mmCIF file of C-alpha atoms and ligand atoms in Angstrom:
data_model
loop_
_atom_site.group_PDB
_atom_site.id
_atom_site.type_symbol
_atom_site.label_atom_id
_atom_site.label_comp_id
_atom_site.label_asym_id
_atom_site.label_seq_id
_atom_site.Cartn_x
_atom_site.Cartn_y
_atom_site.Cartn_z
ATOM 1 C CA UNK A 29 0.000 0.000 0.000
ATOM 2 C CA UNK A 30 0.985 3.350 -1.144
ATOM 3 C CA UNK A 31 2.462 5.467 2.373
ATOM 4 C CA UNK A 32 0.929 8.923 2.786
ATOM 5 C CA UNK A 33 3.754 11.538 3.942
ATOM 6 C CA UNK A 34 1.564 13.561 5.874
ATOM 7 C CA UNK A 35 1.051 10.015 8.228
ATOM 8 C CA UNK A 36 4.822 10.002 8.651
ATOM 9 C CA UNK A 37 7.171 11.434 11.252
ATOM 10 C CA UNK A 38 10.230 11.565 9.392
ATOM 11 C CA UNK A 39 12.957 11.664 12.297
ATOM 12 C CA UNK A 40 16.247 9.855 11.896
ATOM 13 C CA UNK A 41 18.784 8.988 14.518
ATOM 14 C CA UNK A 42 22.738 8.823 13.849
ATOM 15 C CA UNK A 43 25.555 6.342 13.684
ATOM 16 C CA UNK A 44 26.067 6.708 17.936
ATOM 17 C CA UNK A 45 22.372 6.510 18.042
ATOM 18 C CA UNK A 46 22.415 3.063 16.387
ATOM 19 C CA UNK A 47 25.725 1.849 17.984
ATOM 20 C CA UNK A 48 24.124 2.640 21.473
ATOM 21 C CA UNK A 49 20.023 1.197 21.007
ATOM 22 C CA UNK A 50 21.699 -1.842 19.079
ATOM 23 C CA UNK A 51 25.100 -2.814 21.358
ATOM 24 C CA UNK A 52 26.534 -2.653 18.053
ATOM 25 C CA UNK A 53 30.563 -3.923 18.639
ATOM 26 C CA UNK A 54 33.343 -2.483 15.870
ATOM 27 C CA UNK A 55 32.901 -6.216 14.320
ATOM 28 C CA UNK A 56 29.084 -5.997 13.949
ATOM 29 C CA UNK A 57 29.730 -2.794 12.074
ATOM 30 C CA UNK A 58 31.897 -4.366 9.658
ATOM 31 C CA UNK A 59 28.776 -7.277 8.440
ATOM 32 C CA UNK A 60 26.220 -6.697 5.764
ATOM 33 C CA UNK A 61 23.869 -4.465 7.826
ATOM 34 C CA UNK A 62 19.996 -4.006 6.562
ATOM 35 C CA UNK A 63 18.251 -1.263 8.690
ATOM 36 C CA UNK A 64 14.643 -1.640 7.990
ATOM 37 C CA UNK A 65 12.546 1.492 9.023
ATOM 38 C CA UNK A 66 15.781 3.179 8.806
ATOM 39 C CA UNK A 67 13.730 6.657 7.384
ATOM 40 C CA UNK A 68 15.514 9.416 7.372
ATOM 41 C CA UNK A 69 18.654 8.377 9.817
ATOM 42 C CA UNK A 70 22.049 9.435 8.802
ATOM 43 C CA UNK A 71 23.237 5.717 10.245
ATOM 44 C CA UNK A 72 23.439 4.391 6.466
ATOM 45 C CA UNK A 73 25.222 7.805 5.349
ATOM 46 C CA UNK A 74 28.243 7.503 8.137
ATOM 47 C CA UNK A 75 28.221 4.149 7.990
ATOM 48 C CA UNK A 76 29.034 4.274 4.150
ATOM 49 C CA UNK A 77 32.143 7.322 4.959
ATOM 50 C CA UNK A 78 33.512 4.950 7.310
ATOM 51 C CA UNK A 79 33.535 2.407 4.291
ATOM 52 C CA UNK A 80 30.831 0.298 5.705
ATOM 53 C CA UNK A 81 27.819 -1.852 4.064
ATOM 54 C CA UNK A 82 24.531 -0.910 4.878
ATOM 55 C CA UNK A 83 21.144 -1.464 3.162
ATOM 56 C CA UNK A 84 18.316 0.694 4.337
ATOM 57 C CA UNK A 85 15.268 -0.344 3.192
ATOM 58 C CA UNK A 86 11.441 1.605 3.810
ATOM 59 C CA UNK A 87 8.525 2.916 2.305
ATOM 60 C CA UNK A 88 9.197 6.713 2.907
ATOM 61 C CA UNK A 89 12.076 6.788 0.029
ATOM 62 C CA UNK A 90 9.196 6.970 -2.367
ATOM 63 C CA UNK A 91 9.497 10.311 -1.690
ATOM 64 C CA UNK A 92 12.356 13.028 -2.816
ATOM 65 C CA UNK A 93 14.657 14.549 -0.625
ATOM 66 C CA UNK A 94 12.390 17.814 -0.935
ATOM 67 C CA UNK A 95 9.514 16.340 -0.208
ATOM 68 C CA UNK A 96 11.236 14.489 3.294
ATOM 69 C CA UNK A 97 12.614 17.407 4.159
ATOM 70 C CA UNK A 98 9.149 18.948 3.494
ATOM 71 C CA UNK A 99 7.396 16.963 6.263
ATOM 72 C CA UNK A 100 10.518 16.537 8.388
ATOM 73 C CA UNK A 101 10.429 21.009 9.448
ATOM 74 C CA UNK A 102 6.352 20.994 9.062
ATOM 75 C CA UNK A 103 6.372 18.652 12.340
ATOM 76 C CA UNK A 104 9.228 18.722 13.967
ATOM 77 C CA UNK A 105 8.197 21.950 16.394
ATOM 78 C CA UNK A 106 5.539 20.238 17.035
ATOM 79 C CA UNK A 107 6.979 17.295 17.899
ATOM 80 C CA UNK A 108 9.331 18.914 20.436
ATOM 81 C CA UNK A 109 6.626 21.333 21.962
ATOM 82 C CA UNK A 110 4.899 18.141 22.782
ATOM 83 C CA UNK A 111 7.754 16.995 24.313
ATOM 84 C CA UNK A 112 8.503 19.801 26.447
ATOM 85 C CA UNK A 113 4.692 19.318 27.589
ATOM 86 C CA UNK A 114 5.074 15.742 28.975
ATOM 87 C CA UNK A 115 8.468 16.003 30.737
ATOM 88 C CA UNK A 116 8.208 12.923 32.948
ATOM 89 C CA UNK A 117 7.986 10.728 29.837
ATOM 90 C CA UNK A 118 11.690 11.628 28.875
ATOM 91 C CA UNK A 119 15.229 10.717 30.036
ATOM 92 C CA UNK A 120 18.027 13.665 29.466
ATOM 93 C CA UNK A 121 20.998 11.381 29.459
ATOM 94 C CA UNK A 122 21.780 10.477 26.167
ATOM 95 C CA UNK A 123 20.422 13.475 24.848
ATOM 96 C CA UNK A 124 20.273 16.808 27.397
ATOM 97 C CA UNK A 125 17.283 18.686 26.418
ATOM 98 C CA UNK A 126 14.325 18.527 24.135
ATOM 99 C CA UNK A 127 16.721 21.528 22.244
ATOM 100 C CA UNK A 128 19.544 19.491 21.796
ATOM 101 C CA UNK A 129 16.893 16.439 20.704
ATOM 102 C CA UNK A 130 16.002 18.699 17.692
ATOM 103 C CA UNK A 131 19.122 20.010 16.886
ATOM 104 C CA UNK A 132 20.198 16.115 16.664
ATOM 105 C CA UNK A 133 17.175 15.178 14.244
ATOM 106 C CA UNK A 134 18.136 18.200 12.136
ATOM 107 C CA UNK A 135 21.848 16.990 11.907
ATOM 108 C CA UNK A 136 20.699 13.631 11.062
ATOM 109 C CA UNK A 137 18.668 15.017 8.245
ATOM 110 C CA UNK A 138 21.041 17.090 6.897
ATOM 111 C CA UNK A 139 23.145 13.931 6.351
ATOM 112 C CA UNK A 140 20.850 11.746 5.147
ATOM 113 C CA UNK A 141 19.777 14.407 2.430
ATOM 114 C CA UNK A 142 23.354 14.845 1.463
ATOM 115 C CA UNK A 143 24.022 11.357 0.643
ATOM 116 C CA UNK A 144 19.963 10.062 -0.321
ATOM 117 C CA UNK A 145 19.651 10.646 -3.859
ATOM 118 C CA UNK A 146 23.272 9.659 -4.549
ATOM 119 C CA UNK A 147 22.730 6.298 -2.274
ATOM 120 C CA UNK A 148 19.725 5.759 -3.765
ATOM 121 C CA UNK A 149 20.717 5.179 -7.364
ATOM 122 C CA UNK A 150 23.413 3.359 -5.773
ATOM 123 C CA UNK A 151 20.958 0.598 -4.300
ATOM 124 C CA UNK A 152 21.772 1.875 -0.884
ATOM 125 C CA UNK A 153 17.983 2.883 -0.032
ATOM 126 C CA UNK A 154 15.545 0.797 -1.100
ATOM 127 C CA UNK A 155 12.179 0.981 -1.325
ATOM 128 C CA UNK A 156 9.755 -1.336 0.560
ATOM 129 C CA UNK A 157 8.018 -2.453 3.583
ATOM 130 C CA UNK A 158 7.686 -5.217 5.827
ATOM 131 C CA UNK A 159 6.032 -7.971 6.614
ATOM 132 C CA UNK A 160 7.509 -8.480 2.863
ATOM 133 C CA UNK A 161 11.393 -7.544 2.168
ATOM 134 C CA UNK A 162 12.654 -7.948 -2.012
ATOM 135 C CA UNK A 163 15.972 -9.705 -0.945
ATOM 136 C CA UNK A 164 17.555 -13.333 -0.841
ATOM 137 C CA UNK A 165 17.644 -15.557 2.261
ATOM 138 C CA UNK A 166 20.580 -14.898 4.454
ATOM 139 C CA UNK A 167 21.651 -11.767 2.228
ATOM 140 C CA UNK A 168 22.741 -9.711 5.484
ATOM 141 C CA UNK A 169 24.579 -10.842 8.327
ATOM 142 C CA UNK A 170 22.237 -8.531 10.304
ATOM 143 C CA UNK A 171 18.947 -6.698 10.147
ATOM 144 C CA UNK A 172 18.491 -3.489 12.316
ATOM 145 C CA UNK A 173 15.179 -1.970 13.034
ATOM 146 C CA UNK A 174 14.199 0.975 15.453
ATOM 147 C CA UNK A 175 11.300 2.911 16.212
ATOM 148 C CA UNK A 176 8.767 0.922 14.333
ATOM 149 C CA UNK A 177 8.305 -2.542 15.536
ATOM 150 C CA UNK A 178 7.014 -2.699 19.404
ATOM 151 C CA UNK A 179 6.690 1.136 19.203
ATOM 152 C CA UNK A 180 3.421 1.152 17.200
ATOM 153 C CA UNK A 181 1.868 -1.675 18.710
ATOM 154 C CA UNK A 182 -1.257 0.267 18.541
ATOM 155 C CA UNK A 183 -1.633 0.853 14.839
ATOM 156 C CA UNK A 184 0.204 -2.964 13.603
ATOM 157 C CA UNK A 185 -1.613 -6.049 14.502
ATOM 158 C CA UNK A 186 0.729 -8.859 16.690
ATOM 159 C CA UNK A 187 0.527 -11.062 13.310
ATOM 160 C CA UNK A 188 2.007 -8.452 10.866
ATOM 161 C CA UNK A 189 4.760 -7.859 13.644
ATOM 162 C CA UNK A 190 4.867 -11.836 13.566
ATOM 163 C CA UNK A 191 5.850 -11.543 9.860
ATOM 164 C CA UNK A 192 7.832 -8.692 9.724
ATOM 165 C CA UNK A 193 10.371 -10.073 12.236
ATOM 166 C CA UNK A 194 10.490 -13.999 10.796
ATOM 167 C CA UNK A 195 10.744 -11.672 7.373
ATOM 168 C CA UNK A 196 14.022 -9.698 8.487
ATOM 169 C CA UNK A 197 15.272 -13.550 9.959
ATOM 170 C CA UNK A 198 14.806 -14.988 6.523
ATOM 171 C CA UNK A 199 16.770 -11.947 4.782
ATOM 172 C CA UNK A 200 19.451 -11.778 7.802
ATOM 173 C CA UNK A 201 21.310 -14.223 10.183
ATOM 174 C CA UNK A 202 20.736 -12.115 13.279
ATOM 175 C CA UNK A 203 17.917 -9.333 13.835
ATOM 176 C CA UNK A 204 17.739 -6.668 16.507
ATOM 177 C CA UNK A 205 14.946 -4.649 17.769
ATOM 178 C CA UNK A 206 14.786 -1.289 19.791
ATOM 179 C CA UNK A 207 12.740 -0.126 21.535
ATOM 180 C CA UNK A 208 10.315 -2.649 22.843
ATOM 181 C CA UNK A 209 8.028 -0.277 24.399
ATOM 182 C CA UNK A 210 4.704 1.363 22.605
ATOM 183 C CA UNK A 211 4.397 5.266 22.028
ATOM 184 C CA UNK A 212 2.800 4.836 25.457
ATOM 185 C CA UNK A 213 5.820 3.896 27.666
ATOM 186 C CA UNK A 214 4.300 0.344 27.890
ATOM 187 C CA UNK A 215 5.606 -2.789 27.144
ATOM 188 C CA UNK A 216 4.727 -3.663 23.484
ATOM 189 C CA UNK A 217 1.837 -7.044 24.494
ATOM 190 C CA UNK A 218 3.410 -8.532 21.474
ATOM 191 C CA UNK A 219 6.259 -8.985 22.919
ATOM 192 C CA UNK A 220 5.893 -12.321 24.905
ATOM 193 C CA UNK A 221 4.091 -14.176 22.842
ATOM 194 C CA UNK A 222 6.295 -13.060 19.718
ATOM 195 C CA UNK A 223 9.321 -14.286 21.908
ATOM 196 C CA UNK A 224 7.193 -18.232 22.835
ATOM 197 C CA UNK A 225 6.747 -18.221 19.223
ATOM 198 C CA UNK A 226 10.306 -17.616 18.234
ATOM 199 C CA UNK A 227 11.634 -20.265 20.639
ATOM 200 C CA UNK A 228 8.850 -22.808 19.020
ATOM 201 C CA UNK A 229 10.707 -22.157 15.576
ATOM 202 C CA UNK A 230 14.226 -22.706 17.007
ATOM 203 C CA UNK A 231 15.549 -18.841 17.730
ATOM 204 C CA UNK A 232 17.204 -17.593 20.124
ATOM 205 C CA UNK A 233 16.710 -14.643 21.857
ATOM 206 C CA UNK A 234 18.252 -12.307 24.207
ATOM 207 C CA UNK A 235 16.734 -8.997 25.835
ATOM 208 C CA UNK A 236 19.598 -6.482 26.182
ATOM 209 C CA UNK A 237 19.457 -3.101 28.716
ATOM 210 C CA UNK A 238 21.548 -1.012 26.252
ATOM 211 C CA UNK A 239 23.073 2.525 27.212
ATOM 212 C CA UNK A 240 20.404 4.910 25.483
ATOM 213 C CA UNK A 241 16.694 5.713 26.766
ATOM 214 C CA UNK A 242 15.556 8.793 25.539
ATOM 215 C CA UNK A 243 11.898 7.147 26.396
ATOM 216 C CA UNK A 244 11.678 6.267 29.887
ATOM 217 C CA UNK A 245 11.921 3.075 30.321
ATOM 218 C CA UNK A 246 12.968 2.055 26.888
ATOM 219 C CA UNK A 247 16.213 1.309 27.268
ATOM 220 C CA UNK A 248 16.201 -2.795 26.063
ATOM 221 C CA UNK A 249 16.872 -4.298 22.442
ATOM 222 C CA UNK A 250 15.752 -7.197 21.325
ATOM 223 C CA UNK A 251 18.256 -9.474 20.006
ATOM 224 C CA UNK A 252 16.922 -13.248 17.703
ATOM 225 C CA UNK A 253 19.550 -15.587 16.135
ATOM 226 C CA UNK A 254 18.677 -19.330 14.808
ATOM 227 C CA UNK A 255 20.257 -21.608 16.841
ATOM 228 C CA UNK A 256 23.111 -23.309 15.920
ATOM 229 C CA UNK A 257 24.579 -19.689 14.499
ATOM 230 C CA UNK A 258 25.018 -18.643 17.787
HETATM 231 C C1 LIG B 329 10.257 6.879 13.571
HETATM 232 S S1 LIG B 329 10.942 6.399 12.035
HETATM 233 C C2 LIG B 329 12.416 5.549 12.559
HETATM 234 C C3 LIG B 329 13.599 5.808 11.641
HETATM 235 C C4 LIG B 329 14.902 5.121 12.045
HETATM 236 N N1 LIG B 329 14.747 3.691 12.220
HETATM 237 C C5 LIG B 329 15.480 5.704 13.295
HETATM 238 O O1 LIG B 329 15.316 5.105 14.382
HETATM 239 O O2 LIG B 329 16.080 6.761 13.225
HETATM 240 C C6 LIG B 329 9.860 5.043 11.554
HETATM 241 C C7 LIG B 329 10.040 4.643 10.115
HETATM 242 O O3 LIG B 329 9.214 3.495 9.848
HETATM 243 C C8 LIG B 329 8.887 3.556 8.485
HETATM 244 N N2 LIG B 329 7.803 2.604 8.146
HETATM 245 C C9 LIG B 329 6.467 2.796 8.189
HETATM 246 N N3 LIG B 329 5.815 1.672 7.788
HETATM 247 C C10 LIG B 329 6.777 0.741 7.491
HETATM 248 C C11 LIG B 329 6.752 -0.614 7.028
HETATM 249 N N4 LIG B 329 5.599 -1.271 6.828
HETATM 250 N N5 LIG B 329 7.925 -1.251 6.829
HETATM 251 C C12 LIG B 329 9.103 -0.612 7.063
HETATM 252 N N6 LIG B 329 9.182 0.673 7.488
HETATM 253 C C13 LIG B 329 8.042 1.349 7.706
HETATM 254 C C14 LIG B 329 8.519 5.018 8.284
HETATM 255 O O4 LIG B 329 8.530 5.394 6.931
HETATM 256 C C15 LIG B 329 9.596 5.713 9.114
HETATM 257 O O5 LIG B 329 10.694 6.085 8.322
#
């Protein structure tokens, strides 16, 4: 189904973003990397001027680089004034202030414009959308995906985030998940049963506190490998 920009919040997080909400080690940078959801983060853009591999795949680069940056400054006050209203919801350690918070997501814009269109011709952004990715089995070592699974429990049904994360284990050897709370601050309800039904179908997987919460209590990453690749 076609995506709607004016349904999308295009914010992006950066390379220490990732490296923090993933536990990502210097060797896990170094494997064939998919980010799916990875919007408008500048992860794929440092990633490739540090020589890395990284496929970012999601529906929003449909769009132009105009039109994201479009929708990224028509919501993005809005976004932080709603912020500043609910301050318990927040943690200021990673980031220190709902002004620093936006002056991040405009830095991580900037980069991703700067390197989109180029990348995109490239093969470097792809277009699509889980539950169904357009690769191989096992073409990544590991699949990446923040702020979209778990998050939006409220809008995705438990059996399309059923799919979408036996999808990114067909396409990858390893997938990780963060955060694994809803838009709420609760956990995601998908998450227990998703994690019985993974060890039915012989995964593994590991819940990891990592060192970033921006939304309190979301500081754990959800880590699945097959086992016997462990
Ligand atoms: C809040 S952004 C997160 C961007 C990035 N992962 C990050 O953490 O910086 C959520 C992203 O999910 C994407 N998205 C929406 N529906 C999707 C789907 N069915 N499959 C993959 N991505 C989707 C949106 O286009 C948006 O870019």
């Amino acid at each position: 189904m076609a995506m709607e920009l004016d349904q999308v919040v295009p914010f992006g997080r950066s390379l220490d973003e990732y490296q923090a909400m993933f536990s990502l080690s210097p060797d896990d940078l170094d494997k064939k990397i998919i980010g799916v959801a990875d919007g408008p983060a500048s992860f794929n853009a440092e990633m490739y001027a540090r020589g890395k591999h990284v496929v970012s795949v999601d529906p929003l680069y449909a769009f132009c680089s105009t039109e994201i940056e479009q929708r990224f400054y028509a919501v993005v006050d809005e976004i932080i004034r709603q912020v500043n209203e609910t301050p318990d919801d927040w943690v200021w350690t990673f980031h220190q202030s709902p002004e620093q918070l936006r002056a991040r997501r405009v830095h991580a814009l900037t980069h991703f414009l700067a390197h989109y269109e180029g990348g995109k011709a490239e093969g470097r952004y792809v277009i699509g959308e889980l539950p169904r990715l357009s690769f191989s089995d096992e073409r990544f070592q590991l699949a990446l995906c923040s702020h979209f699974l778990f998050l939006y429990s409220d809008h995705f049904s438990y059996e399309f985030h059923r799919a979408a994360v036996f999808e990114m284990l067909r396409v990858a050897r390893e997938v990780r998940v963060f955060p694994l709370l809803t838009l709420a601050l609760k956990p995601s309800p998908y998450l227990s049963p998703l994690l019985e039904d993974l060890t039915r179908n012989g995964y593994h997987h590991e819940i990891r506190t990592v060192p970033y919460e921006l939304q309190r209590g979301g500081n754990q990453m959800l880590c699945i490998k097959r086992i016997g690749l462990m």
